[in-house]
């Protein structure tokens, strides 16, 4: 299949690039498990696509395939050849930044990459992208927040305090805060600000698109030497910071393979049960985010512990059921009224 051929050709490129002495056709055959004819066909296809490969007698038996010392087209340093191609192919992923300064810079970068690649190589990349895609959903439209993003970025780079009006997720009330932006953090389709909140007197996480007004200040700050973003977010199931809990969740046999194939949190421990179900254990900060994850799995997930999480899930399920029961009652009432009205006519 074409996808298999392109993937194999990509691997061949990587291996030749990683071998200063180049590779013989025999070595390519053994590494990829292909015939002599297939190995030659791949090398010829790569040459036809504009990749600067040539054969060199070198030492030992057989001609060695390698890149020319000065590529036929410029490869900016410190990128390697295939790293440059990988970056070019990741354009779909960066669509989540549309409307931000990041996106504008990435578009400029991709245009520069394209200018370094000959038409044959761009054509080969298009064929590769027809079988391999990168995407992220859901994501937010940050175009209307472009100025806030620019101001926050500058403030974080210059270690400058900001004042902001912030609206919480629940309710429409706004609070005015003085804030030291340590980091701008993109996670799971959302941009967050992490830093010291003077109103609360502690490091906090804020969602960028909930900022209504932002004003950079003349006052500067210093990021504490012991602040580490990875450590700060280590226990969060997503972004929440709260008390640490041990959580155990039982996954049904039908969904055990799907759920077990993924790492949902770095603290995850997995135990296979005799009935084919899966028991996952996590150590996470707060329970709200993992509650949403459990609810998202529906009847395929059951909380084993802690009891508080069981009660939270049960409460939400009862509320959902009540809403559906209420809407069902309205539906039947409407249908009956319409039937009576029709009959009366």
Short mmCIF file of C-alpha atoms in Angstrom, two decimals:
data_model
loop_
_atom_site.label_atom_id
_atom_site.label_comp_id
_atom_site.label_asym_id
_atom_site.label_seq_id
_atom_site.Cartn_x
_atom_site.Cartn_y
_atom_site.Cartn_z
CA UNK A 1 0.00 0.00 0.00
CA UNK A 2 1.13 3.57 -0.69
CA UNK A 3 1.04 4.53 3.00
CA UNK A 4 3.35 1.61 3.84
CA UNK A 5 5.75 2.58 1.06
CA UNK A 6 5.94 6.20 2.20
CA UNK A 7 6.43 5.20 5.84
CA UNK A 8 9.21 2.81 4.84
CA UNK A 9 10.87 5.47 2.68
CA UNK A 10 10.73 7.86 5.64
CA UNK A 11 12.49 5.30 7.84
CA UNK A 12 15.13 4.77 5.17
CA UNK A 13 15.77 8.53 5.07
CA UNK A 14 16.17 8.62 8.86
CA UNK A 15 18.57 5.68 8.86
CA UNK A 16 20.73 7.08 6.06
CA UNK A 17 20.80 10.46 7.77
CA UNK A 18 21.85 8.85 11.04
CA UNK A 19 24.67 6.88 9.44
CA UNK A 20 27.75 9.05 8.67
CA UNK A 21 29.16 6.28 6.44
CA UNK A 22 25.86 5.79 4.63
CA UNK A 23 24.06 2.48 4.09
CA UNK A 24 24.40 -0.24 1.49
CA UNK A 25 21.36 -1.64 -0.28
CA UNK A 26 22.00 -4.91 1.54
CA UNK A 27 21.85 -3.14 4.91
CA UNK A 28 18.60 -1.43 3.92
CA UNK A 29 17.16 -4.81 2.91
CA UNK A 30 18.01 -6.28 6.31
CA UNK A 31 16.86 -3.26 8.32
CA UNK A 32 13.50 -3.03 6.57
CA UNK A 33 12.98 -6.69 5.72
CA UNK A 34 12.46 -6.01 2.01
CA UNK A 35 13.78 -7.44 -1.24
CA UNK A 36 16.70 -6.04 -3.19
CA UNK A 37 14.31 -4.77 -5.84
CA UNK A 38 12.12 -2.96 -3.27
CA UNK A 39 15.16 -1.33 -1.64
CA UNK A 40 16.37 0.02 -4.97
CA UNK A 41 12.87 1.17 -5.89
CA UNK A 42 12.61 3.13 -2.61
CA UNK A 43 15.98 4.79 -3.13
CA UNK A 44 15.10 5.77 -6.68
CA UNK A 45 11.74 7.17 -5.53
CA UNK A 46 13.49 9.30 -2.92
CA UNK A 47 15.96 10.60 -5.49
CA UNK A 48 13.09 11.41 -7.86
CA UNK A 49 11.44 13.35 -5.00
CA UNK A 50 14.49 15.62 -4.84
CA UNK A 51 16.28 14.18 -1.83
CA UNK A 52 20.07 14.70 -2.26
CA UNK A 53 21.18 11.05 -2.16
CA UNK A 54 24.16 9.65 -3.98
CA UNK A 55 26.19 6.43 -4.00
CA UNK A 56 29.74 6.20 -2.73
CA UNK A 57 32.04 3.18 -2.97
CA UNK A 58 33.49 3.84 0.49
CA UNK A 59 35.12 1.12 2.56
CA UNK A 60 33.96 -2.49 2.54
CA UNK A 61 31.78 -4.29 0.00
CA UNK A 62 28.93 -2.62 -1.86
CA UNK A 63 28.10 0.95 -2.72
CA UNK A 64 26.92 3.12 0.16
CA UNK A 65 23.97 5.48 -0.13
CA UNK A 66 24.34 8.80 1.71
CA UNK A 67 23.39 12.46 1.61
CA UNK A 68 25.68 14.81 -0.30
CA UNK A 69 27.84 16.85 2.08
CA UNK A 70 26.27 20.08 0.87
CA UNK A 71 22.55 19.49 0.29
CA UNK A 72 21.05 20.57 -3.02
CA UNK A 73 18.84 22.88 -0.97
CA UNK A 74 19.58 24.71 2.25
CA UNK A 75 18.67 23.05 5.54
CA UNK A 76 18.64 25.65 8.36
CA UNK A 77 20.69 24.72 11.40
CA UNK A 78 20.29 23.26 13.96
CA UNK A 79 17.57 21.20 12.21
CA UNK A 80 18.39 17.88 10.66
CA UNK A 81 16.87 17.09 7.30
CA UNK A 82 14.07 14.82 8.54
CA UNK A 83 13.37 17.08 11.54
CA UNK A 84 12.69 19.87 9.05
CA UNK A 85 10.29 17.65 7.13
CA UNK A 86 8.53 16.57 10.35
CA UNK A 87 8.01 20.21 11.30
CA UNK A 88 6.57 20.93 7.88
CA UNK A 89 4.12 18.03 8.28
CA UNK A 90 2.90 19.24 11.68
CA UNK A 91 1.04 22.25 10.26
CA UNK A 92 -2.41 20.79 11.00
CA UNK A 93 -1.59 20.52 14.69
CA UNK A 94 -0.74 24.23 14.94
CA UNK A 95 -4.11 25.34 13.56
CA UNK A 96 -5.23 25.56 17.19
CA UNK A 97 -3.16 28.77 17.42
CA UNK A 98 -5.03 30.53 14.58
CA UNK A 99 -5.39 34.23 15.33
CA UNK A 100 -2.47 34.39 17.76
CA UNK A 101 1.07 35.66 17.38
CA UNK A 102 2.18 32.02 17.64
CA UNK A 103 0.21 31.13 14.53
CA UNK A 104 1.55 34.08 12.55
CA UNK A 105 5.11 33.07 13.45
CA UNK A 106 4.44 29.43 12.58
CA UNK A 107 2.98 30.38 9.20
CA UNK A 108 6.12 32.41 8.53
CA UNK A 109 8.27 29.46 9.61
CA UNK A 110 6.42 27.03 7.36
CA UNK A 111 6.77 29.43 4.43
CA UNK A 112 10.52 29.50 5.02
CA UNK A 113 10.61 25.72 5.17
CA UNK A 114 8.69 25.47 1.92
CA UNK A 115 11.11 27.86 0.24
CA UNK A 116 14.01 25.50 1.07
CA UNK A 117 12.34 22.43 -0.45
CA UNK A 118 12.21 21.70 -4.18
CA UNK A 119 8.82 21.04 -5.87
CA UNK A 120 9.46 17.28 -6.06
CA UNK A 121 9.99 17.09 -2.29
CA UNK A 122 6.86 19.15 -1.55
CA UNK A 123 4.91 16.80 -3.80
CA UNK A 124 6.28 13.82 -1.88
CA UNK A 125 5.29 15.47 1.42
CA UNK A 126 1.76 16.05 0.13
CA UNK A 127 1.48 12.35 -0.65
CA UNK A 128 2.78 11.54 2.84
CA UNK A 129 0.22 13.88 4.42
CA UNK A 130 -2.60 12.19 2.52
CA UNK A 131 -1.99 9.14 4.74
CA UNK A 132 -0.85 10.80 7.99
CA UNK A 133 -2.70 13.60 9.77
CA UNK A 134 -2.30 15.47 13.06
CA UNK A 135 -5.20 17.28 14.72
CA UNK A 136 -6.55 18.40 18.08
CA UNK A 137 -10.21 18.71 19.09
CA UNK A 138 -11.81 20.49 20.73
CA UNK A 139 -9.84 23.72 20.70
CA UNK A 140 -10.68 27.36 21.27
CA UNK A 141 -10.72 30.26 18.84
CA UNK A 142 -8.12 32.64 20.26
CA UNK A 143 -8.27 35.21 17.45
CA UNK A 144 -10.22 37.75 19.55
CA UNK A 145 -7.70 37.36 22.40
CA UNK A 146 -4.66 38.15 20.26
CA UNK A 147 -3.81 41.42 22.03
CA UNK A 148 -4.13 39.84 25.50
CA UNK A 149 -1.89 36.95 24.40
CA UNK A 150 0.72 39.41 23.11
CA UNK A 151 0.63 41.45 26.34
CA UNK A 152 0.88 38.37 28.56
CA UNK A 153 3.77 37.00 26.52
CA UNK A 154 5.71 40.25 26.84
CA UNK A 155 4.97 40.47 30.56
CA UNK A 156 6.17 36.90 31.14
CA UNK A 157 9.33 37.48 29.09
CA UNK A 158 10.12 40.76 30.89
CA UNK A 159 9.02 39.45 34.33
CA UNK A 160 6.58 42.34 34.58
CA UNK A 161 3.52 42.30 36.87
CA UNK A 162 0.06 42.70 35.36
CA UNK A 163 -3.35 43.78 36.61
CA UNK A 164 -6.33 41.91 35.26
CA UNK A 165 -10.08 41.61 35.58
CA UNK A 166 -10.85 37.89 35.69
CA UNK A 167 -14.18 36.10 35.40
CA UNK A 168 -14.46 32.67 37.00
CA UNK A 169 -16.01 29.66 35.29
CA UNK A 170 -19.05 29.75 37.57
CA UNK A 171 -21.01 32.98 37.52
CA UNK A 172 -20.46 36.35 35.84
CA UNK A 173 -18.73 38.11 38.72
CA UNK A 174 -15.28 39.56 38.05
CA UNK A 175 -12.36 39.96 40.42
CA UNK A 176 -9.47 42.40 39.96
CA UNK A 177 -6.07 40.91 40.63
CA UNK A 178 -2.41 41.76 40.58
CA UNK A 179 -0.57 38.83 39.04
CA UNK A 180 3.02 37.74 38.32
CA UNK A 181 2.91 35.61 35.13
CA UNK A 182 5.56 32.90 35.57
CA UNK A 183 4.53 30.76 32.59
CA UNK A 184 2.16 30.78 29.61
CA UNK A 185 1.04 27.16 29.31
CA UNK A 186 -0.83 25.55 26.41
CA UNK A 187 -2.55 22.34 27.48
CA UNK A 188 -5.38 20.29 25.99
CA UNK A 189 -6.48 23.02 23.56
CA UNK A 190 -6.49 25.84 26.14
CA UNK A 191 -3.97 28.56 27.05
CA UNK A 192 -3.36 29.04 30.78
CA UNK A 193 -1.40 31.53 32.85
CA UNK A 194 0.49 30.18 35.84
CA UNK A 195 1.98 32.54 38.39
CA UNK A 196 1.66 34.28 41.72
CA UNK A 197 -1.76 35.76 42.51
CA UNK A 198 -1.37 38.67 44.97
CA UNK A 199 -5.10 38.52 45.83
CA UNK A 200 -4.86 34.92 47.08
CA UNK A 201 -1.20 35.02 48.13
CA UNK A 202 -0.23 31.82 46.28
CA UNK A 203 0.65 30.38 42.87
CA UNK A 204 -2.52 29.91 40.81
CA UNK A 205 -3.63 28.86 37.33
CA UNK A 206 -5.88 31.10 35.21
CA UNK A 207 -7.60 30.48 31.87
CA UNK A 208 -6.48 33.15 29.42
CA UNK A 209 -9.82 33.59 27.65
CA UNK A 210 -11.54 34.45 30.96
CA UNK A 211 -9.44 37.61 31.28
CA UNK A 212 -11.65 40.59 30.48
CA UNK A 213 -9.16 43.46 31.01
CA UNK A 214 -5.38 43.33 31.26
CA UNK A 215 -2.91 46.10 32.05
CA UNK A 216 0.88 45.62 32.19
CA UNK A 217 2.52 47.35 35.18
CA UNK A 218 5.91 49.00 35.60
CA UNK A 219 6.60 46.78 38.62
CA UNK A 220 8.69 43.68 37.96
CA UNK A 221 8.97 40.33 39.73
CA UNK A 222 11.41 37.45 40.00
CA UNK A 223 10.36 33.86 39.37
CA UNK A 224 11.33 31.80 42.46
CA UNK A 225 14.33 29.58 41.80
CA UNK A 226 12.47 26.55 43.15
CA UNK A 227 9.45 26.99 40.83
CA UNK A 228 9.20 24.12 38.35
CA UNK A 229 6.24 23.86 35.95
CA UNK A 230 6.50 20.07 35.65
CA UNK A 231 6.49 19.68 39.42
CA UNK A 232 3.65 22.18 39.82
CA UNK A 233 1.40 20.27 37.40
CA UNK A 234 2.62 16.75 38.25
CA UNK A 235 -0.35 15.70 40.40
CA UNK A 236 -3.08 17.44 38.38
CA UNK A 237 -5.34 15.10 36.42
CA UNK A 238 -5.56 18.02 34.00
CA UNK A 239 -4.89 21.48 35.47
CA UNK A 240 -6.56 21.53 38.89
CA UNK A 241 -4.48 22.12 42.02
CA UNK A 242 -5.98 20.68 45.21
CA UNK A 243 -5.52 18.08 47.94
CA UNK A 244 -3.97 14.78 46.84
CA UNK A 245 -6.31 11.77 46.57
CA UNK A 246 -5.83 8.10 45.75
CA UNK A 247 -8.49 7.14 43.23
CA UNK A 248 -9.41 3.63 42.08
CA UNK A 249 -11.68 3.09 39.09
CA UNK A 250 -12.92 -0.24 37.69
CA UNK A 251 -13.25 -0.41 33.89
CA UNK A 252 -15.62 -2.96 32.31
CA UNK A 253 -14.16 -5.95 30.40
CA UNK A 254 -15.63 -4.56 27.16
CA UNK A 255 -13.69 -1.31 27.50
CA UNK A 256 -10.62 -2.54 29.34
CA UNK A 257 -8.48 -2.71 26.21
CA UNK A 258 -9.45 0.77 24.98
CA UNK A 259 -8.87 2.42 28.36
CA UNK A 260 -5.80 0.33 29.19
CA UNK A 261 -4.02 1.31 25.97
CA UNK A 262 -3.67 4.93 27.16
CA UNK A 263 -1.76 6.69 29.90
CA UNK A 264 -4.31 9.02 31.50
CA UNK A 265 -1.98 10.25 34.25
CA UNK A 266 1.67 9.66 35.08
CA UNK A 267 0.74 8.14 38.47
CA UNK A 268 -1.44 5.51 36.78
CA UNK A 269 -1.13 1.91 37.97
CA UNK A 270 -3.03 -0.87 36.21
CA UNK A 271 -4.28 -4.20 37.52
CA UNK A 272 -5.99 -6.81 35.36
CA UNK A 273 -8.89 -8.50 37.17
CA UNK A 274 -10.01 -12.13 36.80
CA UNK A 275 -13.27 -11.19 35.07
CA UNK A 276 -11.36 -9.23 32.38
CA UNK A 277 -12.07 -5.84 33.88
CA UNK A 278 -9.32 -3.34 34.65
CA UNK A 279 -8.62 -1.50 37.88
CA UNK A 280 -6.79 1.81 37.49
CA UNK A 281 -5.24 3.60 40.44
CA UNK A 282 -4.28 7.28 40.33
CA UNK A 283 -2.84 9.83 42.76
CA UNK A 284 -4.37 13.12 41.66
CA UNK A 285 -4.90 16.65 42.95
CA UNK A 286 -8.62 17.27 43.41
CA UNK A 287 -11.58 15.15 42.34
CA UNK A 288 -13.60 17.33 39.95
CA UNK A 289 -11.52 16.66 36.84
CA UNK A 290 -11.29 12.90 37.30
CA UNK A 291 -15.02 12.89 38.09
CA UNK A 292 -15.67 14.30 34.61
CA UNK A 293 -13.43 11.63 33.13
CA UNK A 294 -15.37 8.87 34.92
CA UNK A 295 -18.71 10.33 33.80
CA UNK A 296 -17.41 10.49 30.23
CA UNK A 297 -16.92 6.71 30.26
CA UNK A 298 -20.56 6.20 31.30
CA UNK A 299 -21.51 2.74 32.60
CA UNK A 300 -18.13 1.33 31.52
CA UNK A 301 -16.44 2.93 34.57
CA UNK A 302 -17.21 2.48 38.26
CA UNK A 303 -15.51 4.33 41.11
CA UNK A 304 -14.08 1.93 43.69
CA UNK A 305 -12.69 4.64 45.99
CA UNK A 306 -12.68 7.16 47.55
CA UNK A 307 -16.23 7.34 48.88
CA UNK A 308 -16.36 11.09 48.26
CA UNK A 309 -15.80 10.59 44.53
CA UNK A 310 -18.49 7.87 44.47
CA UNK A 311 -20.93 10.35 45.98
CA UNK A 312 -19.96 13.10 43.54
CA UNK A 313 -20.49 10.80 40.52
CA UNK A 314 -23.76 9.47 41.95
CA UNK A 315 -25.04 13.00 42.56
CA UNK A 316 -24.27 14.09 39.00
CA UNK A 317 -25.90 10.97 37.53
CA UNK A 318 -29.05 11.59 39.58
CA UNK A 319 -29.19 15.19 38.37
CA UNK A 320 -28.81 14.05 34.75
CA UNK A 321 -31.50 11.42 35.18
CA UNK A 322 -33.85 13.97 36.76
CA UNK A 323 -33.32 16.31 33.80
CA UNK A 324 -34.17 13.57 31.32
CA UNK A 325 -37.19 12.48 33.35
CA UNK A 326 -38.37 16.07 33.46
CA UNK A 327 -37.89 16.55 29.73
CA UNK A 328 -39.65 13.24 29.08
CA UNK A 329 -42.63 14.44 31.11
CA UNK A 330 -42.76 17.69 29.15
CA UNK A 331 -42.55 15.70 25.90
CA UNK A 332 -45.45 13.39 26.79
CA UNK A 333 -47.50 16.31 28.05
CA UNK A 334 -46.96 18.17 24.80
CA UNK A 335 -47.80 15.13 22.69
CA UNK A 336 -50.99 14.44 24.68
CA UNK A 337 -52.13 18.05 24.46
CA UNK A 338 -51.57 18.09 20.72
CA UNK A 339 -53.46 14.80 20.33
CA UNK A 340 -56.38 16.06 22.39
CA UNK A 341 -56.42 19.29 20.43
CA UNK A 342 -56.42 17.40 17.13
CA UNK A 343 -59.13 15.04 18.33
CA UNK A 344 -61.28 17.93 19.54
CA UNK A 345 -61.26 19.43 16.11
#
